[in-house]
Amino acid sequence: MKFNDVFPFSAIVGQEDLKLTLMLNAVHPGVGGVLIRGEKGTAKSTIVRGLSRLLFPIQVVTECPFSCDPLGHELCDNCKRINGNLQSRSRSQRVVTLPLNATEDRVSGGMDFNRAVKEGKKVLLPGLLAKAHRGILYVDEINLLDDHIVDIILDAASSGQNLIEREGLSFAHPACFILVGTMNPEEGDLRPQLLDRLGLCVEVESEKDPEVRMTLMEQRESFDNDPTAFRELHRADDLKLAQKITDARDLLPRVKVKKEVRLFIAELCSTNNVAGHRADIVLEQAARAHAALEGRTLVGIDDISRVAPFVLLHRKRDAAPPDQPSEPPEPDKNTKNSSKNEEPPSPRNADALNDGSEPDNENSEQELPLPPRSDSSRDQDQENQPQATGDDQDQVFEIGAAFKVKKISSPKDRHIRRGSGKRSRSRVSQKQGRYVKSTMKRVNNDVALDATLRAAAPFQKGRTIPPGLTIALKPQDIREKIREKRMGNFLVFAVDASGSMGARGRMAASKGAILSLLLDAYQKRDRVAMVSFRKTEAFVNLPPTASIELAAHYLKEMPVGGRTPLSAGLDQTHRLVNAALLKDPAIRPIVLVITDGKSNVAMGSKKPVEEALGFASIMGEDDRVKYIFVDTEPQGVVTFGIARQLALAARAEYCKMDDLKAESLMDLVHGAAEHI
Amino acid sequence: MEKRVTFPFVAIVGQEQMKLALILNIINPTLSGVLIRGEKGTAKSTAVRALAEILPKIDTVKGCLFRLSKKETLETCPECLVAMCPSKTDKGFNPVMEKSDIKVVELPVGATEDRVVGTMDLEHALKKGEKRIEPGILAAAHRGILYVDEVNLLDDHVVDVLLDSAAMGVNTIEREGLSFSHPARFTLVGTMNPEEGELRPQLLDRFGLCVNVEGAHDPEDRVAVMERRAAFDQDPQGFCNSWTGQSKILSQKIETAIKLYPKVTIERSLLFEIASFCLDVGVDGHRGDIVILKTAKTLAAFHGRTEVIKQDIDHAAQLALPHRIRRKPLQEVAGDVKTLREHNRSKKVS
């Protein structure tokens, strides 16, 4: 780094695990990189930058921008064409930082238009992957990287080669690098494929011991006051470490692994239920590097124990079966209790008959009779202690456990939008995202060079070429890029807060579901709004806002009780969504209606459920809005399935509350889903 | 050209914490800026713009769009791709220095990444075949103040770029065939209204200090605000003149503090106090400790002392910790740190 002084690696206080994993990689790049998870402010970037000073020099082919190894087997297309001896020189390994504003053509390489325009040649301008070859690629906040850039890096990391097929160029060059990424787990997880690609994983935390913290502060102050002197002070230590790494690298080819040790590795990995065999391989290589660092040629159990935590942390899975969904109820018990005065025996006796009056309705018409008032007060919830507020029997339930939600996104369309986020793919007006097409429209100077050149090519004969160039370009040749990336959405929650929801943990579970969706919305950068309906009308609890904190706050305080004015709720939601669409026609609202569907208050003269169904079909006609009905009606012998009917009428997606959980069996097989 | 008269910094009523946070950042630019949270109409923009008037002047290369100092020219200029640099001659390189004001650069809400980071003038490049950089806002803000209004409404990518540059002191451009870095050390001042949504925790952590502002509660103060504003609107120059004396005193105080800062020392026991404060209150990482240390020393220098005392630490903690306290993504940002610390301590004991 030219402009700022690098803090010496050996001077860093604590973080021994992180330093070890980085050194293992420096000794043996085959270990496969490091993922650094943890709190902010723990010297992650500082350590990686300090590492660059410790790396040993390598031999590269002179003048080759791809840092080809003169003695190696894999050469870039250019070097391959040179027969005979390749000239080489020595240089230090590089730490290449992937900046947050990197565009795809800079990461994998693009056309060098200087030469295109001046010499008329199609030449590749090497990107960051070329620069990082045989060095370290450092990606800060790797979990926030755009998907398409992650894909490029993944491809190169897995095949060891960067294949460029874009903008009219076709080129391949080797790209083996040590990938070091940092992330804060609160912001979202890494895709499982990328997770597995990273050899080691370290959790970093801050030091808890005040003495250590004081030393850290003193060090930082003295570095800031006089960086050069500070570095001088630690130069000897740094040199010692660098020597240790070089010696280890030289020793590495002679490090052997005995069969018993390999067996131990295999057992360890299978006990931890890792997916695939990469863990075994990485563990062996890491242990060898560790032995080499210690100066031994035989790998022992200690080496394995020392490095195993880093290899298994992000790969191990629990073999236990997933939680059982609500068991089907015992029918005989409940049909007999038509008027339930006692508390239900357990929440798992999930059925629809909480109010006690419903069994009588099996044969009656659609309309549900008003449940007797007294029943709502008897909605005792074994799992939660509701705080009864006021004398209208409002109850406020605690929020149930949160879980990871499944993917919900809007379909792609042609609208051009601005924004950031991770939910739905959209065409964007900013200069980010994947280049998908070119267009003649001139909007923001995001020039698509290849398309421009192609447009100008047929007319070259008739034009005079300016001196110094080989191509004559006119303004009408210029083409711009259309890019696509993921963005956040507008999420509206329409929550049924009536008394029927208060039974048997349903409200708590609903709030848990909403909280999970909010956490997901936070990670995906969505805007949210909240509408609730109970008693006789619907309230807009939260007008559209980006503040997920406010949403969580209202969610906590939301009282429950009263009848179910479903149509009022739908109406209010519809109005809110339309107002938002008026303001910004390009947004794509996603409305989640969380209810059991048992409407018993109508706005007009129709029967409640009929009215609600009518509203639903009107709402469903608007293609711009996506509706999802979340059915909170528990499994039971008798289910009314009104929510499903509503979903049908609204041409909406339908799911049961349990289905929101990403932890369905399929997912569990493929990866570990974490409880938030 | 007649310079527009700005409302004097010292004439702003109240908002002592905000003014202090800004002043501390001038004395010690390594404090990494201020995040001002609060309602509108509380003199946030006024304070930042007024600040520029009392700042000392700096030496820059004449005509340099990157506002480099003499030392920095050695590294950047040889690779610089701005065609219009007057210091570049065929024979070599002899930069002419001049004294200029510290600039306050405002970042508009709708700013896109390429305006912030800098971009290549593609049309020029396509027509003439040579690369030319258009420096972005980060270049203009180097060695100055970057004022970002409504920082929580910016696109994530833009905020990332800002904070990355602010932390590392370098702006690296890797886009559209352009690969270039230049120094970008600036004091970042951001404002936000919490009701519009919070910043991500990592981004919050990068802001050195954080102050909450509200409107004045005392009617006397409110009257003073109105009176002064009316007087300023009626006769801007005259109003400023009446405050010149106080402005000069403040400038002097700042300059003295800048000179005094390297000599400030702190006892080891007070370092322990800082560490235990952070542990009691619960912050992520070590940035909190480091910022409190620097802030406390800067406070001591500002008050004319060479020795840090306990009050400095308490004050510094209140400025540096509220936005760092560990919380889940949906919790609210803390208010008073000291009470929080007492509360946590008593919880531990009981």
Coordinates of C-alpha atoms in Angstrom, one line a residue, chain A residues 266-457:
Chain A
A266 CA -11.6 -39.6 8.2
E267 CA -13.3 -40.5 11.5
L268 CA -13.2 -36.9 12.7
C269 CA -14.9 -35.7 9.6
S270 CA -17.5 -38.3 9.4
T271 CA -18.4 -37.8 13.1
N272 CA -19.1 -34.2 12.2
N273 CA -21.2 -35.1 9.3
V274 CA -19.5 -32.9 6.8
A275 CA -20.7 -32.8 3.3
G276 CA -18.4 -34.2 0.7
H277 CA -14.7 -34.9 1.1
R278 CA -13.2 -31.5 0.9
A279 CA -13.0 -31.3 4.6
D280 CA -10.8 -34.4 4.8
I281 CA -8.5 -33.0 2.2
V282 CA -8.2 -29.6 3.7
L283 CA -7.7 -31.0 7.1
E284 CA -4.8 -33.1 5.9
Q285 CA -3.1 -30.2 4.1
A286 CA -3.6 -27.8 7.0
A287 CA -2.1 -30.3 9.4
R288 CA 0.9 -30.8 7.1
A289 CA 1.4 -27.0 6.9
H290 CA 1.2 -26.9 10.7
A291 CA 3.8 -29.6 11.1
A292 CA 6.0 -27.8 8.7
L293 CA 5.7 -24.6 10.6
E294 CA 6.8 -26.4 13.8
G295 CA 9.7 -27.9 11.9
R296 CA 8.6 -31.5 11.9
T297 CA 8.3 -33.9 8.9
L298 CA 5.7 -36.1 10.5
V299 CA 2.2 -35.1 11.1
G300 CA 0.9 -35.9 14.6
I301 CA -2.4 -35.9 16.3
D302 CA -1.6 -32.6 17.9
D303 CA -1.4 -31.0 14.5
I304 CA -4.8 -32.3 13.6
S305 CA -6.3 -31.2 16.9
R306 CA -4.9 -27.7 16.4
V307 CA -6.2 -27.1 12.9
A308 CA -9.4 -29.2 13.0
P309 CA -11.6 -26.5 14.6
F310 CA -10.9 -24.2 11.7
V311 CA -11.7 -26.8 9.1
L312 CA -14.9 -28.0 10.7
L313 CA -16.4 -24.8 12.0
H314 CA -18.3 -24.0 8.8
R315 CA -18.8 -27.5 7.6
K316 CA -20.1 -29.5 10.4
R317 CA -23.7 -30.4 10.6
D318 CA -26.0 -31.9 13.1
A319 CA -27.3 -35.3 12.1
A320 CA -30.4 -35.0 14.2
P321 CA -33.7 -35.1 12.4
P322 CA -35.6 -31.8 12.0
D323 CA -38.3 -30.8 14.5
Q324 CA -41.5 -32.6 14.0
P325 CA -44.2 -30.4 12.6
S326 CA -47.4 -30.2 14.6
E327 CA -48.6 -33.7 15.2
P328 CA -52.0 -34.5 13.8
P329 CA -54.5 -34.2 16.6
E330 CA -56.2 -37.0 18.3
P331 CA -59.7 -36.6 16.9
D332 CA -61.7 -38.3 19.5
K333 CA -60.5 -36.1 22.3
N334 CA -61.6 -32.9 20.7
T335 CA -64.8 -33.6 18.9
K336 CA -66.3 -34.5 22.2
N337 CA -65.4 -31.2 23.9
S338 CA -67.8 -28.9 22.2
S339 CA -67.6 -26.3 24.8
K340 CA -64.1 -26.1 26.1
N341 CA -63.8 -24.5 29.5
E342 CA -60.5 -25.9 30.4
E343 CA -57.2 -25.1 28.9
P344 CA -56.2 -27.3 26.0
P345 CA -53.9 -30.0 27.2
S346 CA -51.0 -29.1 24.9
P347 CA -50.4 -26.8 22.0
R348 CA -49.7 -29.8 19.8
N349 CA -53.2 -30.7 19.9
A350 CA -53.5 -28.3 17.2
D351 CA -56.9 -28.0 15.8
A352 CA -59.3 -25.4 14.8
L353 CA -61.7 -25.9 17.5
N354 CA -60.3 -23.4 20.1
D355 CA -63.4 -21.4 20.4
G356 CA -65.4 -24.3 21.2
S357 CA -68.3 -23.3 19.1
E358 CA -66.9 -24.4 15.8
P359 CA -67.7 -28.1 15.8
D360 CA -71.2 -27.1 15.6
N361 CA -70.5 -25.3 12.3
E362 CA -69.3 -28.2 10.4
N363 CA -72.5 -28.5 8.6
S364 CA -73.6 -24.9 8.6
E365 CA -72.9 -22.4 5.9
Q366 CA -69.8 -20.4 5.2
E367 CA -70.5 -17.8 7.7
L368 CA -69.1 -18.3 11.1
P369 CA -71.2 -17.4 14.1
L370 CA -69.7 -14.9 16.4
P371 CA -67.7 -16.7 19.0
P372 CA -69.0 -16.1 22.4
R373 CA -67.1 -13.1 23.9
S374 CA -66.1 -15.1 27.0
D375 CA -64.1 -17.5 24.9
S376 CA -61.5 -14.9 23.8
S377 CA -60.7 -14.2 27.4
R378 CA -60.2 -17.8 28.0
D379 CA -57.6 -18.2 25.4
Q380 CA -55.0 -19.2 27.8
D381 CA -51.7 -19.8 26.2
Q382 CA -49.6 -22.2 27.9
E383 CA -46.4 -21.0 26.3
N384 CA -46.8 -17.3 26.9
Q385 CA -47.9 -15.0 29.6
P386 CA -50.1 -12.5 28.0
Q387 CA -50.4 -9.2 29.7
A388 CA -54.0 -8.2 29.7
T389 CA -54.2 -4.5 29.1
G390 CA -57.4 -2.7 29.8
D391 CA -60.7 -4.3 30.3
D392 CA -61.5 -5.0 26.7
Q393 CA -59.5 -8.2 27.0
D394 CA -56.6 -7.1 24.8
Q395 CA -53.7 -9.3 25.2
V396 CA -50.2 -8.7 24.2
F397 CA -48.1 -11.8 23.4
E398 CA -44.5 -12.2 23.5
I399 CA -42.8 -12.8 20.2
G400 CA -42.1 -16.4 19.5
A401 CA -38.9 -17.9 18.3
A402 CA -37.5 -16.6 15.1
F403 CA -36.3 -18.7 12.2
K404 CA -34.8 -18.5 8.8
V405 CA -37.3 -17.8 6.1
K406 CA -37.4 -19.3 2.7
K407 CA -36.9 -17.3 -0.5
I408 CA -39.5 -14.8 -1.5
S409 CA -38.9 -12.6 -4.4
S410 CA -40.6 -10.8 -7.2
P411 CA -40.5 -12.0 -10.8
K412 CA -38.2 -10.1 -13.2
D413 CA -39.6 -7.5 -15.6
R414 CA -38.3 -4.7 -17.8
H415 CA -38.5 -1.8 -15.4
I416 CA -35.4 0.1 -14.6
R417 CA -35.0 0.8 -10.9
R418 CA -32.6 2.2 -8.5
G419 CA -31.6 0.7 -5.3
S420 CA -29.7 -1.9 -3.4
G421 CA -30.7 -5.0 -1.6
K422 CA -30.8 -8.7 -2.1
R423 CA -34.3 -9.8 -2.8
S424 CA -35.4 -9.6 -6.4
R425 CA -33.5 -9.2 -9.6
S426 CA -34.2 -6.0 -11.5
R427 CA -32.7 -3.9 -14.3
V428 CA -30.9 -1.0 -12.7
S429 CA -30.1 2.5 -13.7
Q430 CA -26.8 2.6 -11.7
K431 CA -23.5 1.3 -13.0
Q432 CA -23.6 -1.8 -10.9
G433 CA -24.7 -5.3 -11.5
R434 CA -24.2 -7.7 -14.3
Y435 CA -24.0 -6.4 -17.9
V436 CA -26.8 -8.3 -19.7
K437 CA -27.5 -6.4 -22.9
S438 CA -26.7 -3.2 -24.7
T439 CA -29.1 -0.5 -25.8
M440 CA -29.1 2.5 -28.0
K441 CA -30.7 4.7 -25.4
R442 CA -28.3 7.2 -23.8
V443 CA -28.9 7.6 -20.1
N444 CA -25.9 7.5 -17.9
N445 CA -22.8 7.1 -19.9
D446 CA -22.4 3.5 -19.0
V447 CA -20.7 2.8 -22.3
A448 CA -20.8 -0.8 -23.6
L449 CA -17.5 -0.7 -25.4
D450 CA -17.9 -3.9 -27.4
A451 CA -21.3 -3.0 -28.7
T452 CA -20.1 0.4 -29.6
L453 CA -17.2 -0.9 -31.6
R454 CA -19.4 -3.4 -33.3
A455 CA -21.9 -0.6 -34.2
A456 CA -19.1 1.5 -35.6
A457 CA -17.4 -1.3 -37.5

